[in-house]
Coordinates of C-alpha atoms in Angstrom, one line a residue:
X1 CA 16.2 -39.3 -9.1
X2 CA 19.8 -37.5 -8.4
X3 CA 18.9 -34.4 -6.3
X4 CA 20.1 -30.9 -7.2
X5 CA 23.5 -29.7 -4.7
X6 CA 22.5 -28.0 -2.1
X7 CA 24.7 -24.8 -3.6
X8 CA 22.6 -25.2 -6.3
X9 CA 19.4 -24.9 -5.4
X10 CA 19.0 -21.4 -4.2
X11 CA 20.4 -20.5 -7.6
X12 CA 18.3 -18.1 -10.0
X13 CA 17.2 -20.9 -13.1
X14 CA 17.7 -17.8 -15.6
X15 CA 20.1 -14.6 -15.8
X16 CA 18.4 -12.2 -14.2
X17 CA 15.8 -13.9 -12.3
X18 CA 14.5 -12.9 -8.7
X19 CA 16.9 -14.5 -6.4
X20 CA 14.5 -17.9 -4.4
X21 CA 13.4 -17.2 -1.4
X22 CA 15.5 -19.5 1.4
X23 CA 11.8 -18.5 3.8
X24 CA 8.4 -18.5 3.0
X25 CA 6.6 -14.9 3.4
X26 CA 4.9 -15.4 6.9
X27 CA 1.0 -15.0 6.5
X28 CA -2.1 -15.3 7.3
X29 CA -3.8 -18.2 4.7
X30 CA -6.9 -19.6 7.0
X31 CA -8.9 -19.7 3.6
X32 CA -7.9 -19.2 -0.2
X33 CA -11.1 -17.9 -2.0
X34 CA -11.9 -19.3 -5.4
X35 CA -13.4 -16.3 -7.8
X36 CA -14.8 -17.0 -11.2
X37 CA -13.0 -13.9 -12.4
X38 CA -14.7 -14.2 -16.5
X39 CA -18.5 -12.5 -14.4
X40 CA -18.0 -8.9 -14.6
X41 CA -20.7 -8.6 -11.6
X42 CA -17.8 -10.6 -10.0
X43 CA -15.2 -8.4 -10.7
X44 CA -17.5 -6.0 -9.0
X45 CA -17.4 -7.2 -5.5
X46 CA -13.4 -7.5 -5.3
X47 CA -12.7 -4.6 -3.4
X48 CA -15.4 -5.6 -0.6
X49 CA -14.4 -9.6 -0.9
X50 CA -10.2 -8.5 -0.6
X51 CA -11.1 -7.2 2.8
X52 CA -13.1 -10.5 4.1
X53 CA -10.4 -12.7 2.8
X54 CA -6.8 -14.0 4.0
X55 CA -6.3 -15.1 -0.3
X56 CA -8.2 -14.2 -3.3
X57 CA -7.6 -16.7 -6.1
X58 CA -8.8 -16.0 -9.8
X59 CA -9.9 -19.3 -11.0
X60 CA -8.4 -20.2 -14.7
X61 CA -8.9 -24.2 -14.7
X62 CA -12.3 -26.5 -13.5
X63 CA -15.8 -24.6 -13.5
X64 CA -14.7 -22.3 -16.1
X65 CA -16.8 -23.2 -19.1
X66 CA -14.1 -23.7 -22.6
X67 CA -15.3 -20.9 -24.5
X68 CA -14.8 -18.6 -21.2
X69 CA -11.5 -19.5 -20.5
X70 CA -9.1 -16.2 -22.4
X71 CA -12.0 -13.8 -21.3
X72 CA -11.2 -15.7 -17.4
X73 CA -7.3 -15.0 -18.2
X74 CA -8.3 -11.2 -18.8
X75 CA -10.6 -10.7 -15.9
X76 CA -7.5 -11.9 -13.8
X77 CA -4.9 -9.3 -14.9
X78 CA -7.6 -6.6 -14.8
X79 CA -8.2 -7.5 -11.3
X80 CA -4.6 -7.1 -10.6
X81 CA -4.1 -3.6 -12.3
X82 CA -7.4 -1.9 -10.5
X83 CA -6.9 -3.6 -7.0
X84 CA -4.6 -3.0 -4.0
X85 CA -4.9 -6.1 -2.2
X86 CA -3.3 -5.2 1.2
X87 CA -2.5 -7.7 3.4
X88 CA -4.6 -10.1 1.5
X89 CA -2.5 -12.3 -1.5
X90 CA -3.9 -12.8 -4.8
X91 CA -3.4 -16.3 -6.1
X92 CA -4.6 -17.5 -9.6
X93 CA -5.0 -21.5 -10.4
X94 CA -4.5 -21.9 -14.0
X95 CA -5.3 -24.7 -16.5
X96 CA -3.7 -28.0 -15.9
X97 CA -0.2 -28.4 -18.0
X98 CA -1.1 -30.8 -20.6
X99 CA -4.1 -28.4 -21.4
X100 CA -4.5 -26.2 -24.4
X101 CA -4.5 -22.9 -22.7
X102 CA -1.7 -23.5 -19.9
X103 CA 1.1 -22.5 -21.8
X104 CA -1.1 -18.9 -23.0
X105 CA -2.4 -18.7 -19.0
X106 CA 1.2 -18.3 -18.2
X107 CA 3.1 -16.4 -20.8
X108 CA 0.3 -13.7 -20.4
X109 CA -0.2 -13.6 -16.7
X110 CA 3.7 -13.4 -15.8
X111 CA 4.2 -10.5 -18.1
X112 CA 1.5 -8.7 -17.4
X113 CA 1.1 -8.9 -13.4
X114 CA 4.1 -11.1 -12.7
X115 CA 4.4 -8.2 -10.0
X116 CA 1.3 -8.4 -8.1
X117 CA 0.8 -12.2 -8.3
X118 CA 1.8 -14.1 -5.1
X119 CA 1.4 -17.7 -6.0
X120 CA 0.4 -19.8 -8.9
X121 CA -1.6 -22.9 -8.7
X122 CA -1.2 -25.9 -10.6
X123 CA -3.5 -28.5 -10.6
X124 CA -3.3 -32.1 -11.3
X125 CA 1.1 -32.4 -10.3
X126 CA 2.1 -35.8 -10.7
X127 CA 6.0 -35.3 -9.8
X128 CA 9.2 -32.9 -9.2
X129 CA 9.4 -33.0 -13.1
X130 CA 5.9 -30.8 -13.3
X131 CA 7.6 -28.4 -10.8
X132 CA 11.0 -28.6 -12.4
X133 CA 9.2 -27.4 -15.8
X134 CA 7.4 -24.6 -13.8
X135 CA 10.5 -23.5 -11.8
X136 CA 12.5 -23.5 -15.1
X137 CA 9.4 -21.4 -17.2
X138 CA 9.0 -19.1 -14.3
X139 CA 12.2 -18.0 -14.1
X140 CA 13.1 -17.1 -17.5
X141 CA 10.1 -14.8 -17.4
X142 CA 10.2 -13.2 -14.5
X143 CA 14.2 -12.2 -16.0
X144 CA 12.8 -11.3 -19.1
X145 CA 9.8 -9.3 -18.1
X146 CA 12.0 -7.6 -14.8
X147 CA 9.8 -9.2 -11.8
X148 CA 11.6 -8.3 -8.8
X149 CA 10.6 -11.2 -6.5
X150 CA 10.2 -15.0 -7.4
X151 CA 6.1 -16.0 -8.2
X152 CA 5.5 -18.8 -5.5
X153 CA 4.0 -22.7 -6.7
X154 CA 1.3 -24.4 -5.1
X155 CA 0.2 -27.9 -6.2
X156 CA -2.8 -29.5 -5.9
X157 CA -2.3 -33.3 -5.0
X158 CA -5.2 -35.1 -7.0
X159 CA -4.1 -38.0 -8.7
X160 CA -2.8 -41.4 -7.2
X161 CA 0.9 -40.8 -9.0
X162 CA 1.2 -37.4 -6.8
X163 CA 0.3 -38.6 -3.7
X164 CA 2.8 -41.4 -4.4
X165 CA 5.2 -38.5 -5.1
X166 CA 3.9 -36.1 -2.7
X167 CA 7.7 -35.8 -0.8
X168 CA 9.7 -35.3 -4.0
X169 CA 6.9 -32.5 -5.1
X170 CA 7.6 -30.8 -1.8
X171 CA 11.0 -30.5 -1.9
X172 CA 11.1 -30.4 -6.2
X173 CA 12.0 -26.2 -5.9
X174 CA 12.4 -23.6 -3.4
X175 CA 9.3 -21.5 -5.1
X176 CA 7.1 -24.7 -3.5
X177 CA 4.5 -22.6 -1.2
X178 CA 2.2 -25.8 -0.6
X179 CA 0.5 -28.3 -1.4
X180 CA -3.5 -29.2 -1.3
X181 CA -5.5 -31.9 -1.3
X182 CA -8.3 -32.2 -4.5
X183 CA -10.4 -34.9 -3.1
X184 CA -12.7 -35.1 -6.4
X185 CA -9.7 -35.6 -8.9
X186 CA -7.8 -38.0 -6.6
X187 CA -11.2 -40.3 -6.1
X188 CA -11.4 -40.4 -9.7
X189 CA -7.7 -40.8 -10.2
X190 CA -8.0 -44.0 -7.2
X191 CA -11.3 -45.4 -8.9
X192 CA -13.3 -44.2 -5.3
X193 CA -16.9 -45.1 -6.0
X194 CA -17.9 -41.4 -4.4
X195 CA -19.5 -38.5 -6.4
X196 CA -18.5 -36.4 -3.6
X197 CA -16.2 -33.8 -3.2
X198 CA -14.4 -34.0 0.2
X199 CA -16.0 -35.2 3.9
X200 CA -16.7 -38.8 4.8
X201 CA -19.4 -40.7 3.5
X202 CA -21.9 -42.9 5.1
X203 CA -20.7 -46.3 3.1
X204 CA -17.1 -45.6 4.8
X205 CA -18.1 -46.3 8.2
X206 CA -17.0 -49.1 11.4
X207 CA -19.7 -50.5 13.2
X208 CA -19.5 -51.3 16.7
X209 CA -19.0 -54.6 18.7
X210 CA -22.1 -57.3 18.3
X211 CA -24.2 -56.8 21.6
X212 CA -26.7 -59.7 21.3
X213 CA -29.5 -59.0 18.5
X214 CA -29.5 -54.8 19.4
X215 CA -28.8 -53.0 16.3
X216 CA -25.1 -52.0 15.9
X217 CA -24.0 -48.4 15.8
X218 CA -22.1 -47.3 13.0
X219 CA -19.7 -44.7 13.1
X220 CA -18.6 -42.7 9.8
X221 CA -15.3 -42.5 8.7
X222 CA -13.1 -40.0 7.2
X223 CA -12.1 -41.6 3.7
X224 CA -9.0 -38.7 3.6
X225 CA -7.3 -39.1 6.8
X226 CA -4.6 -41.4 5.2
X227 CA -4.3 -39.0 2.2
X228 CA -4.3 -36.0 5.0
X229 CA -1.6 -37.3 7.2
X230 CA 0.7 -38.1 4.3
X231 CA 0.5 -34.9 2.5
X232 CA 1.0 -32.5 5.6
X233 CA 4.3 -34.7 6.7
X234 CA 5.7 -34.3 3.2
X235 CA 5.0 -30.3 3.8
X236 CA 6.3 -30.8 7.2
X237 CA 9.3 -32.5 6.1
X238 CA 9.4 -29.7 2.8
X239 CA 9.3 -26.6 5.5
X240 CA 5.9 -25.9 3.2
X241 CA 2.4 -25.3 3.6
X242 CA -0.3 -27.9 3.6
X243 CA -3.8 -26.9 2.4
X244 CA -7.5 -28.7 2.6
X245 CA -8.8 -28.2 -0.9
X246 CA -12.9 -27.9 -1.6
X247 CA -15.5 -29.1 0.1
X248 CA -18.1 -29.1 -2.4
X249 CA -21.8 -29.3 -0.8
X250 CA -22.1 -25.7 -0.3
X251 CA -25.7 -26.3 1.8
X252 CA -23.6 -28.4 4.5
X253 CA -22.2 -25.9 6.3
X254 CA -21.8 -28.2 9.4
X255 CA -20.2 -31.1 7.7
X256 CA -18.1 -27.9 6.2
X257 CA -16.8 -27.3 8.9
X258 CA -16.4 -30.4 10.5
X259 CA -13.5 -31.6 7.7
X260 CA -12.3 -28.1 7.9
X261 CA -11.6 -28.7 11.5
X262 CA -10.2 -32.1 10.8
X263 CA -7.6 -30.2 8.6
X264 CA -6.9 -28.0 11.3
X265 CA -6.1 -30.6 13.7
X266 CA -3.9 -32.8 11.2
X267 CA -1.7 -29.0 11.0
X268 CA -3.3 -27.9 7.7
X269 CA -3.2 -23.9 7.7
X270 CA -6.3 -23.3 5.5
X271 CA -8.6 -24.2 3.4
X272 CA -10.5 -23.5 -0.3
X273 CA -13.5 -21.7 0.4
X274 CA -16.0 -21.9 -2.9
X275 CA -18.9 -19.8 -1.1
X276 CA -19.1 -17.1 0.9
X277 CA -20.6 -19.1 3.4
X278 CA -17.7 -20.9 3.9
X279 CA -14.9 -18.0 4.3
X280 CA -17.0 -17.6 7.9
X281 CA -16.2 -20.9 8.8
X282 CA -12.7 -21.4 7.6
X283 CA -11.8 -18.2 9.1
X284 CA -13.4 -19.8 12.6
X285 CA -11.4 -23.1 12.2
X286 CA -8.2 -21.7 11.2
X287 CA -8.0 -19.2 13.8
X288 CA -6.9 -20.9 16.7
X289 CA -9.6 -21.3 20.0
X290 CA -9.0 -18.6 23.1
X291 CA -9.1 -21.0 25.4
X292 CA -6.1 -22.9 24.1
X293 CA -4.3 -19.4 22.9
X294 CA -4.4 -18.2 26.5
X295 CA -3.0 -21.3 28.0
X296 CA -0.5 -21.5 25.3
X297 CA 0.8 -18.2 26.7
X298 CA 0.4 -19.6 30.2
X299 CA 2.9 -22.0 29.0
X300 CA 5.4 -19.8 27.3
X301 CA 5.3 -17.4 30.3
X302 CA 6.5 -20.5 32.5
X303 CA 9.1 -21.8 30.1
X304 CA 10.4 -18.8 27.6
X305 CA 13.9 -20.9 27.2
X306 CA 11.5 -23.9 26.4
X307 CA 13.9 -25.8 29.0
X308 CA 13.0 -27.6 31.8
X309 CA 9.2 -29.1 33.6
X310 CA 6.7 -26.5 34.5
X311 CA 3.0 -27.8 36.2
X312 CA 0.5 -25.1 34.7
X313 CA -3.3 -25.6 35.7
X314 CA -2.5 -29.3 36.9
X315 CA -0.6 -30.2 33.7
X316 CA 2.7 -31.2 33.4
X317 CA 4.5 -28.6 30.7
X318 CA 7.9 -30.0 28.6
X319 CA 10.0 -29.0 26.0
X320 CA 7.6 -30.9 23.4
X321 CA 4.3 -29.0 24.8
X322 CA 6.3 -26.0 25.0
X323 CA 7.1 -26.1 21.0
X324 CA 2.6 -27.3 20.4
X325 CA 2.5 -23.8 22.5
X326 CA 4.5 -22.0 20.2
X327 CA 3.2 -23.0 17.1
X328 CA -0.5 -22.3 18.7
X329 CA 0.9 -18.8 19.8
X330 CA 2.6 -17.9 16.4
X331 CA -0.6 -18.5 14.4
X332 CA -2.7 -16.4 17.0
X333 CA -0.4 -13.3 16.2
X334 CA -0.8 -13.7 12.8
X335 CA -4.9 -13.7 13.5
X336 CA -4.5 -10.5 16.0
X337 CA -2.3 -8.5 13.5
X338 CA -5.5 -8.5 10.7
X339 CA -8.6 -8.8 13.1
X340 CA -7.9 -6.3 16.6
X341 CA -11.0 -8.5 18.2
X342 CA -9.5 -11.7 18.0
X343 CA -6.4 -9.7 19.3
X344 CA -8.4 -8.1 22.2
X345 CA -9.5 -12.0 23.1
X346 CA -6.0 -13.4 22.8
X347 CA -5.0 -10.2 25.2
X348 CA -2.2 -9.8 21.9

């Protein structure tokens, strides 16, 4: 597929568009927070839930029943008009686009709130061409109705086509803000014999070396890993955001967190959380751990060119730990700007 020239692609797609962005908004995204937003008693709880959360999403597509879907649409945009969400960004996921109520989810939203919506998520991307047709839409009606900045795209990489496309979809238009992983789609997409949605499972497992007739410990897998790994170099490589989508067995708060942290380590920068349970956690995991925050600054101290060998607490310190020390210290002043006790433990 012929890429766009590079001229090109920071041009507004309609006359009178927001100009793209050439850098993502920095912020803090340790959990987006899925909201059912057609339940009035819902609705209800925003104002507490927008000061709990790094990004409230208004859910449009999966768990909203058929005949609930235009009163879901119109929860959203009231939400918008009665809330000032701060810090926090508001997010909506709307219906897949070869669904009957896509097209209506966007030419009402846009209009309507174009102006207080961050980032639109669409589910089930297969390619550049479903961001190409988004990029395209987008833009002629955020000219039309006078939005003055560009609404961001976030896919959701659940079918076996997108991850085989995942580097094109990163790079498909500079309104990409991420990409996340929708473990139940893509198992059913693969043909995975698994009902569940995200973590190992006990059938994907190694077992260890024969020792006589003792039984053999087994050790469970992670079934995403390759999935993981793929999807966060495309973002990587994309100057994006990667994203751990749901983890669905809302009682396993342990196993939760455990693939939460596995996301963290692979350089995922937050998660979905479906329960309130689970903002607690994801806001745990994707905070970085004081220990390695202050030694991070131990290291930046001893090398602020980046230049050079420093031996800090018996470690040798380079250029290449210097830039893990960065990255570890950028994230913790995005914490310690919205929560003064994780500053007060980072001394930030």
């Amino acid at each position: 597929m012929t890429a766009k020239p590079p001229r090109e692609f920071f041009k507004p797609l309609a006359a009178g568009a927001p100009a793209p962005l050439r850098e993502l908004p920095v912020r803090l995204e340790r959990m987006i927070h899925f909201i059912p937003p057609h339940l009035e008693k819902v609705r209800a709880k925003v104002p507490e839930m927008v000061g709990q959360v790094d990004v409230l999403l208004a859910n449009l597509e999966d768990a909203i029943p058929f005949d609930q879907k235009e009163a879901a649409r119109r929860g959203l945009i009231e939400i918008a008009e009665k809330t000032d969400f701060g810090q926090t960004g508001y997010w909506t996921r709307i219906n897949a686009l070869n669904s009957p109520w896509h097209l209506d989810d966007v030419l009402e939203i846009v209009p309507a709130i174009g102006n207080k919506l961050d980032v639109i998520m669409v589910p089930k991307v297969e390619g550049p061409w479903d961001i190409h047709y988004m990029d395209q839409l987008l833009a002629l009606l955020e000219a039309k109705h006078q939005i003055n900045r560009p609404i961001l795209i976030h896919a959701i990489l659940e079918t076996a086509q997108g991850v085989a496309n995942v580097e094109a979809i990163a790079q498909a238009s500079p309104r990409m803000q991420g990409i996340s992983l929708g473990p139940a789609d893509l198992a059913a997409s693969r043909g995975m014999k698994t009902t569940r949605v995200g973590g190992g499972h006990p059938d994907y497992a190694m077992l260890a070396d024969p020792e006589g007739d003792a039984p053999r410990p087994r050790f469970q897998q992670d079934p995403w890993h390759y999935t993981f790994a793929k999807m966060v170099d495309a973002c990587g490589q994309a100057g994006i955001k990667p994203f751990y989508g749901p983890f669905g067995d809302i009682k396993d708060l342990a196993g939760c967190e455990q693939q939460f942290k596995n996301a963290f380590l692979h350089g995922c920068l937050g998660a979905w959380s479906l329960h309130p349970d689970q903002i607690a956690i994801a806001k745990r995991v994707f905070s970085p751990a004081v220990d390695e925050v202050l030694f991070a600054k131990k290291i930046v101290e001893s090398m602020p060119e980046g230049g050079g060998v420093a031996m800090i607490d018996g470690k040798m310190q380079d250029d290449a730990t210097y830039k893990q020390a960065k990255v570890m210290l950028d994230l913790a002043k995005l914490v310690a700007a919205k929560d003064p006790e994780m500053a007060t433990a980072y001394g930030l």
